[in-house]
GROMACS .gro file of C-alpha atoms in nm:
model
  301
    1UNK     CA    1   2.301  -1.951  -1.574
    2UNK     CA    2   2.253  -1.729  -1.234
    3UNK     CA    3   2.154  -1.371  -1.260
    4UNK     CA    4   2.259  -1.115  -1.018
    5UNK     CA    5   2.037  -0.835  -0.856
    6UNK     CA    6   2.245  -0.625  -1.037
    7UNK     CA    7   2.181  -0.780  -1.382
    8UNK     CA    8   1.785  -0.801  -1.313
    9UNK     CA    9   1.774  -0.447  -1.211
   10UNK     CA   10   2.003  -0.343  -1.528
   11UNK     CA   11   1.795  -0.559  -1.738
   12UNK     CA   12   1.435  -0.404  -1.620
   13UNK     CA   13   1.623  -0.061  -1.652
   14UNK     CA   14   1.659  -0.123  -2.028
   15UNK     CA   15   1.361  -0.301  -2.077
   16UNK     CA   16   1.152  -0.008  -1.922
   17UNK     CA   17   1.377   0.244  -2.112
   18UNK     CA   18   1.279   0.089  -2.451
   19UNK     CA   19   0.916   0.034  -2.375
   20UNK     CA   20   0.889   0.406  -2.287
   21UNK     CA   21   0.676   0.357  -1.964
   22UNK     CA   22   0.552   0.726  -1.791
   23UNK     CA   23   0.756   0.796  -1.507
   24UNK     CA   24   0.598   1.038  -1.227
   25UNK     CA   25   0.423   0.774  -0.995
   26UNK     CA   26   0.735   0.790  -0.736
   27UNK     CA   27   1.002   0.771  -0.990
   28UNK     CA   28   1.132   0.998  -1.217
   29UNK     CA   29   1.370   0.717  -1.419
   30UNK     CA   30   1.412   0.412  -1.503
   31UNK     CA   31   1.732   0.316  -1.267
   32UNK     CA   32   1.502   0.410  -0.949
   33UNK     CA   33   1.216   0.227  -1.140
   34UNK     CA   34   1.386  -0.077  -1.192
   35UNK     CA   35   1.542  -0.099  -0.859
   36UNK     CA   36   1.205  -0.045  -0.676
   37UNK     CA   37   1.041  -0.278  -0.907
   38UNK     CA   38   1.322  -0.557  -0.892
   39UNK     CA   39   1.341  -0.508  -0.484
   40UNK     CA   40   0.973  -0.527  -0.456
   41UNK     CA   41   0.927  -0.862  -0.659
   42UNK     CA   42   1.215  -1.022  -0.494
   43UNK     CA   43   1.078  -0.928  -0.145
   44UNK     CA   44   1.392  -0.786  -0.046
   45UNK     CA   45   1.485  -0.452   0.131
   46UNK     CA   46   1.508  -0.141  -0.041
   47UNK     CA   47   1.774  -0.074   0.101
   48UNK     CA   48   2.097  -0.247  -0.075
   49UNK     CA   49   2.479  -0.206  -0.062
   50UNK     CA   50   2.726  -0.316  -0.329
   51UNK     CA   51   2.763  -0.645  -0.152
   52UNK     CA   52   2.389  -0.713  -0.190
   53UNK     CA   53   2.390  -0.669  -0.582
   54UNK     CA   54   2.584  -0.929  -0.643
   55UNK     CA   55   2.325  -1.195  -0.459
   56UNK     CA   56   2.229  -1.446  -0.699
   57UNK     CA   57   1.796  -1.458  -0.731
   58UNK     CA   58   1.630  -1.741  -0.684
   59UNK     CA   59   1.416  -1.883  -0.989
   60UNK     CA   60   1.069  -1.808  -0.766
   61UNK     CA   61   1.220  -1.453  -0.722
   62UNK     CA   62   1.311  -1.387  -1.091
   63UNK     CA   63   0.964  -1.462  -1.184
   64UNK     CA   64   0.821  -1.274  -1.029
   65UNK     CA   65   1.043  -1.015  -1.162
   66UNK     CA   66   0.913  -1.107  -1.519
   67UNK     CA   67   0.569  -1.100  -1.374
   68UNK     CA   68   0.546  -0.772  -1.241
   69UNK     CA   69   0.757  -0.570  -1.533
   70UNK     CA   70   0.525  -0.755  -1.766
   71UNK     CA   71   0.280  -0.602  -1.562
   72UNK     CA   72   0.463  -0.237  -1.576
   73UNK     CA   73   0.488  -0.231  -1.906
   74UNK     CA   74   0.219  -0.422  -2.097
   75UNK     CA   75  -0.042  -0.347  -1.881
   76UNK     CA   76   0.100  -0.008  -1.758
   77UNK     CA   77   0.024  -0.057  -1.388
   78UNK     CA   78   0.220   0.215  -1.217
   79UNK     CA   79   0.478   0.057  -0.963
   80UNK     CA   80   0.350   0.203  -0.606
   81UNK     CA   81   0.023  -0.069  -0.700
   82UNK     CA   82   0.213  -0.321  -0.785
   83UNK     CA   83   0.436  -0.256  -0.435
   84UNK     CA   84   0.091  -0.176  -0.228
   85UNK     CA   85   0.313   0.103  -0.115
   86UNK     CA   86   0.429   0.465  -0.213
   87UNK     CA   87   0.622   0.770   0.029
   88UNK     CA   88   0.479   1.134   0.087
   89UNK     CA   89   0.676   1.376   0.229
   90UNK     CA   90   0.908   1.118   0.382
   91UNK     CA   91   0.644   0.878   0.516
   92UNK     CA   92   0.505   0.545   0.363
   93UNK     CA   93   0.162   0.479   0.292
   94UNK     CA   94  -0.016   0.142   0.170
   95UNK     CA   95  -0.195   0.243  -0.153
   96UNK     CA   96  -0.424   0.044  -0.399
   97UNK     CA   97  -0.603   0.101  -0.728
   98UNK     CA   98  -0.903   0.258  -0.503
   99UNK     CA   99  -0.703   0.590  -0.469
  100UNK     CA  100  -0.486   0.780  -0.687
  101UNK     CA  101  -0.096   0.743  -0.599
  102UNK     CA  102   0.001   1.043  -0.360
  103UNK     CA  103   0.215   1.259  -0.599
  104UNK     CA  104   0.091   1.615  -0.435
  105UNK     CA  105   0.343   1.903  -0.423
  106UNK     CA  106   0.162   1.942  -0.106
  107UNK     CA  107   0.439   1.763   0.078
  108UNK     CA  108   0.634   2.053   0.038
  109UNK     CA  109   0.403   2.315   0.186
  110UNK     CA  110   0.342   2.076   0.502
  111UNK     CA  111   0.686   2.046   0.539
  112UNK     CA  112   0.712   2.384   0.583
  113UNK     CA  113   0.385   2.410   0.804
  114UNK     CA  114   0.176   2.662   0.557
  115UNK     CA  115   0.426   2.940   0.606
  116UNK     CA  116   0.432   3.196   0.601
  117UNK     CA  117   0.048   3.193   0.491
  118UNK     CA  118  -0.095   3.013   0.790
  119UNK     CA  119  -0.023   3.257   1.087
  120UNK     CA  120  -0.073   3.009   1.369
  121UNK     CA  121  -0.049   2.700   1.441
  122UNK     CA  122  -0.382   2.509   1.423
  123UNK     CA  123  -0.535   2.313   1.599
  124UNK     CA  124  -0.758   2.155   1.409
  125UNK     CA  125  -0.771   2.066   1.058
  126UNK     CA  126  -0.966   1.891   0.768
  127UNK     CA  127  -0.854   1.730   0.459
  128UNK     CA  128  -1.139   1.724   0.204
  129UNK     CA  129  -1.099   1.446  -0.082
  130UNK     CA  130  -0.838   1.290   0.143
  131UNK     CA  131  -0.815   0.927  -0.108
  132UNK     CA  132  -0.526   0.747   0.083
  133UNK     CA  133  -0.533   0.966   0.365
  134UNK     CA  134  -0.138   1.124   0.293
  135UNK     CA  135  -0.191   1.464   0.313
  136UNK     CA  136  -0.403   1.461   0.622
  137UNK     CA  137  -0.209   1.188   0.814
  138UNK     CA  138   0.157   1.414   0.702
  139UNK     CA  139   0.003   1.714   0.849
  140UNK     CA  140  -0.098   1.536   1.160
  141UNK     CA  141   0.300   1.404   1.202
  142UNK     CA  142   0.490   1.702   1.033
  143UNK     CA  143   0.309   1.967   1.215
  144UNK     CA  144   0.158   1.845   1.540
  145UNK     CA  145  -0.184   1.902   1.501
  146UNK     CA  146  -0.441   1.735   1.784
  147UNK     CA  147  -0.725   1.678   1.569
  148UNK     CA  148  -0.711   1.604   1.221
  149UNK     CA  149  -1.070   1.468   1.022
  150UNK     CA  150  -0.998   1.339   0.694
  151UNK     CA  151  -1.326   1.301   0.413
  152UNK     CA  152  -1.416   1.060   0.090
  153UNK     CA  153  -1.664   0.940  -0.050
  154UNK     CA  154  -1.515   0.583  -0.165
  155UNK     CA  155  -1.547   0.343   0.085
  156UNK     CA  156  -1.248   0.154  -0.028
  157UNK     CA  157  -1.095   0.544  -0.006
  158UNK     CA  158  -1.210   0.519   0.387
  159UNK     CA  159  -1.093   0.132   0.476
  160UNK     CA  160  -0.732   0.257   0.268
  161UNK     CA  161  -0.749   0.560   0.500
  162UNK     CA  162  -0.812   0.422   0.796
  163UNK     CA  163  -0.512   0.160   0.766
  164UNK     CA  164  -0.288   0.417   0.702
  165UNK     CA  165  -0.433   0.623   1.044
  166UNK     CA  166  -0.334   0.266   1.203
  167UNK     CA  167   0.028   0.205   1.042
  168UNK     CA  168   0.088   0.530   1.186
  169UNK     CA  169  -0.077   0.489   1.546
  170UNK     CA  170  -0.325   0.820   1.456
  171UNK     CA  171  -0.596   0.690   1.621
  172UNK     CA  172  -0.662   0.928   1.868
  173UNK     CA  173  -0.590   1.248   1.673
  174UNK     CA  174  -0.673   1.184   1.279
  175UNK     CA  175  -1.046   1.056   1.173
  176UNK     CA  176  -1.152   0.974   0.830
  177UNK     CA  177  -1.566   1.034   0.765
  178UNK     CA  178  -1.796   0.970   0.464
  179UNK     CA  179  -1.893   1.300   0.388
  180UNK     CA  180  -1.933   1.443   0.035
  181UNK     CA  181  -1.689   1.726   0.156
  182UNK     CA  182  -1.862   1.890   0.378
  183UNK     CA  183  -2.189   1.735   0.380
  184UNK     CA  184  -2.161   1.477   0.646
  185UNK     CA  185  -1.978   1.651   0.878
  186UNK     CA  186  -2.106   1.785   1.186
  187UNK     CA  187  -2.117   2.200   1.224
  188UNK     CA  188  -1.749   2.275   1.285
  189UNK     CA  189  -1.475   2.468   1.225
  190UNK     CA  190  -1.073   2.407   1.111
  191UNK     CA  191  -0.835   2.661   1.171
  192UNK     CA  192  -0.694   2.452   0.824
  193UNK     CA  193  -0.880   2.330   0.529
  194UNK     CA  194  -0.679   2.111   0.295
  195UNK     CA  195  -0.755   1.959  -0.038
  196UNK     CA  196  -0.610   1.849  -0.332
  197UNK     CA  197  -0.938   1.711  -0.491
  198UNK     CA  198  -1.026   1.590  -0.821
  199UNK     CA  199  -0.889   1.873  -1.061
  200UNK     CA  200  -0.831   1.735  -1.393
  201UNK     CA  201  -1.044   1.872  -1.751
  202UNK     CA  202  -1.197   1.656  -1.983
  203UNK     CA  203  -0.886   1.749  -2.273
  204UNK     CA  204  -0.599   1.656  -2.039
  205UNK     CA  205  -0.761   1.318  -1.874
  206UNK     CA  206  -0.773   1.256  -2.254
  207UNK     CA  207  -0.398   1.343  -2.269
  208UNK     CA  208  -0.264   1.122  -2.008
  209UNK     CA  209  -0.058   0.882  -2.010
  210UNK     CA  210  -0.204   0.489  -2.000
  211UNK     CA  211  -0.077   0.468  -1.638
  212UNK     CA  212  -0.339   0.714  -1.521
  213UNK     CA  213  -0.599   0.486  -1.659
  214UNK     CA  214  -0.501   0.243  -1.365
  215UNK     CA  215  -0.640   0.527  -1.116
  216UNK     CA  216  -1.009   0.595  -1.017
  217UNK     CA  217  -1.161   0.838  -1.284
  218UNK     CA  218  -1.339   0.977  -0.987
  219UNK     CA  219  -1.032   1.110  -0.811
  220UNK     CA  220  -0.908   1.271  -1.141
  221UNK     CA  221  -1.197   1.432  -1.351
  222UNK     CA  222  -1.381   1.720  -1.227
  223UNK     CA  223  -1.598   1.805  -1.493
  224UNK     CA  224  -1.532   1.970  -1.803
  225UNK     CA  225  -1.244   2.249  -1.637
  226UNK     CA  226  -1.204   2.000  -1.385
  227UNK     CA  227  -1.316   2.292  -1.126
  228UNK     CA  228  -1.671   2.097  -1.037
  229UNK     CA  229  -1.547   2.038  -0.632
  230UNK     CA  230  -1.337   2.291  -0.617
  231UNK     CA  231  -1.624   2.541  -0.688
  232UNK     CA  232  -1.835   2.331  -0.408
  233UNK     CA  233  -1.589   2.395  -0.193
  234UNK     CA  234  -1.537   2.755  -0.223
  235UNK     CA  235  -1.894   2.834  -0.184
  236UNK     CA  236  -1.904   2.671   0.130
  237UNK     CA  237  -1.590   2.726   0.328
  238UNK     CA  238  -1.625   3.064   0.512
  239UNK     CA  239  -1.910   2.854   0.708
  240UNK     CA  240  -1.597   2.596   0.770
  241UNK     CA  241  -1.261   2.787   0.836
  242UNK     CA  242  -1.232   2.997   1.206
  243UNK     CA  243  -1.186   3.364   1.217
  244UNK     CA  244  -0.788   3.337   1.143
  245UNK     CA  245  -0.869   3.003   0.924
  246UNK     CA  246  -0.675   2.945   0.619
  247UNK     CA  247  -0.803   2.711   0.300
  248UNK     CA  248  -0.527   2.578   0.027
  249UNK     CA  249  -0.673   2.390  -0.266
  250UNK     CA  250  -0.485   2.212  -0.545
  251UNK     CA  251  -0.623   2.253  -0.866
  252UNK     CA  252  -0.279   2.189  -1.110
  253UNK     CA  253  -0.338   2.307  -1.438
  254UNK     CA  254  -0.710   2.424  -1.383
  255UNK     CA  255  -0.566   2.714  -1.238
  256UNK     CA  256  -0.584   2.933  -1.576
  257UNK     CA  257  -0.952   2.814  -1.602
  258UNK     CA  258  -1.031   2.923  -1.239
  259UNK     CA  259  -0.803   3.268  -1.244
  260UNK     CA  260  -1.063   3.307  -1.557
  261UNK     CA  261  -1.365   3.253  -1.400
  262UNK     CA  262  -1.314   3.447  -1.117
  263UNK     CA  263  -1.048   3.719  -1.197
  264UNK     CA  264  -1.177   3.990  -0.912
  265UNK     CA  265  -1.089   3.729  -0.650
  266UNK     CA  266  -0.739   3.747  -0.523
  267UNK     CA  267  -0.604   3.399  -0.500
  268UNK     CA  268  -0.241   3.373  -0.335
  269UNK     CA  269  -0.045   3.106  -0.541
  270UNK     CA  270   0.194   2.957  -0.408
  271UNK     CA  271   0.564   2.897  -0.478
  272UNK     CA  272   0.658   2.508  -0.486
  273UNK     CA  273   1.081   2.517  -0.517
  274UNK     CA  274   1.042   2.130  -0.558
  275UNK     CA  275   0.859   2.137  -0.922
  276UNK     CA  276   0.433   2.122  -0.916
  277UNK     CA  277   0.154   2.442  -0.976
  278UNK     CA  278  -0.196   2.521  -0.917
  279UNK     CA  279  -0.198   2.551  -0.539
  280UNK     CA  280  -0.410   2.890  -0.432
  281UNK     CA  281  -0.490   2.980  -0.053
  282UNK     CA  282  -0.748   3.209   0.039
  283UNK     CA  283  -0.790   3.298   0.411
  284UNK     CA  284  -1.129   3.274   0.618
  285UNK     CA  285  -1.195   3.660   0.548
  286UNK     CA  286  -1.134   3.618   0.136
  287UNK     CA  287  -1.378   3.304   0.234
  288UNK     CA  288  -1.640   3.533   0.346
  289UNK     CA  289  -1.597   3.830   0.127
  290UNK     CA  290  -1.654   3.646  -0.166
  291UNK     CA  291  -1.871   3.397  -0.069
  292UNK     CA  292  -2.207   3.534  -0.243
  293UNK     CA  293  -1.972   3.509  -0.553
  294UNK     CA  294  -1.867   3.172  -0.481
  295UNK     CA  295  -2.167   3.046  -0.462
  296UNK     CA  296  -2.325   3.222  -0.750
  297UNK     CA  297  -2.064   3.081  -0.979
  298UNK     CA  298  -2.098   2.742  -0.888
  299UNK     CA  299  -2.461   2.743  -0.869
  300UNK     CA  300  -2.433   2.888  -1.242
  301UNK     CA  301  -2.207   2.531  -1.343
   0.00000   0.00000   0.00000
């Protein structure tokens, strides 16, 4: 008996529905799950019409539709590894189990350049932690910028970075370093600093769902408040950021463990309309005012 694309796709629809799979690595539901996953397996275009449902799969393409949602959901491999592909703010990038799946509410605030927090447009920025290499490579297309340096320290992180610099023909305005943020960089400084580093506490990596598991620990835990780099960071920046220099860090829900280790400072939070939290910027004259603080508090970690 032939089955439709339509009647694989409603089939992994159901079957992810009753297995109760975590949604929130580029889907949100099962229908977009299913389609993405069914698409993907079949190696056909994600883009489909009515006409195209109806196409009868091949055995070699419905097996591989078993084999990958056996994968989703009794292994619990999120789909953008399974597709070596994901989107971020409207761009693809190729992704793999070395970096965590680009997820970042941060596609909003690049979308709408830093505003109105970042006064000017800069040119030059740095994207500390940068994994896959989305946030710094979006900046560099969404916003213009002429030089964009990107940081890790996983050399898969870097090779996965520097593809996606390539896919995108970045090479003469975005480079990725080894640097333990800022530690292998040479004496510089970004009119933008941008990170959305390692941020999760021991209690919630607990918490997760199984899917998480499929991501590097070391992009997700940051200690015990999950606030080990972000306190790094802060003590070093005002050395970093240019006189009119802005910094925006995302620390999700660490952000009531950082507001209460450091109440005095005046971190702007700021407003995501498309869902997300826990993303403060501080400008290069907080930076420096608070520095000495900064860098007693993390040397007190």
């Amino acid at each position: 008996m032939s089955t439709t694309l339509l009647q694989s796709i409603e089939a992994a629809e159901h079957a992810l529905t009753e297995a109760q799979v975590h949604f929130g690595h580029g889907t949100d539901n099962a229908w977009d799950e299913a389609v993405f996953l069914v698409l993907g397996a079949s190696g056909l275009a994600l883009e489909t019409n009515q006409e195209q449902l109806q196409t009868v799969l091949t055995n070699t393409q419905l097996s591989a539709v078993s084999q990958w949602l056996s994968q989703r959901i009794n292994q619990r491999v999120p789909l953008p590894y399974l597709l070596g592909e994901t989107w971020f703010a409207g761009i693809p990038f190729a992704v793999s189990e070395a970096v965590i799946i680009p997820r970042s509410p941060m596609a909003e605030l690049i979308a709408e350049h830093f505003s109105p927090s970042l006064k000017q447009a800069p040119q030059k920025a740095l994207d500390l932690c940068c994994g896959s290499g989305c946030i710094g490579i979006a900046m560099a297309l969404h916003m213009e910028i002429p030089q964009v340096d990107m940081v890790d320290i996983e050399p898969a992180a870097l090779t996965l970075s520097q593809r996606n610099i390539d896919i995108h023909g970045l090479g003469e305005s975005v480079s990725v370093y080894d640097s333990n943020l800022f530690a292998g960089l040479e004496p510089a400084q970004y009119d933008l600093i941008v990170s959305n580093p390692p941020y999760v506490d021991a209690k919630d990596y607990h918490d997760m769902p199984a899917e998480f598991a499929h991501e590097p620990k070391l992009a997700l835990v940051s200690g015990d408040d999950g606030l080990d780099l972000t306190a790094l960071m802060l003590s070093q920046a005002a050395d970093w950021l240019t006189d009119q220099g802005l910094i925006v860090i995302e620390v999700g829900n660490s952000e009531v463990a950082l507001q209460a280790a450091l109440p005095e400072v005046p971190f702007l939070w700021l407003e995501l309309s498309q869902g997300g939290n826990g993303i403060f910027c501080l400008t290069a004259a907080q930076c420096k005012q608070y520095q000495g603080r900064f860098s007693a508090w993390q040397a007190s970690r």
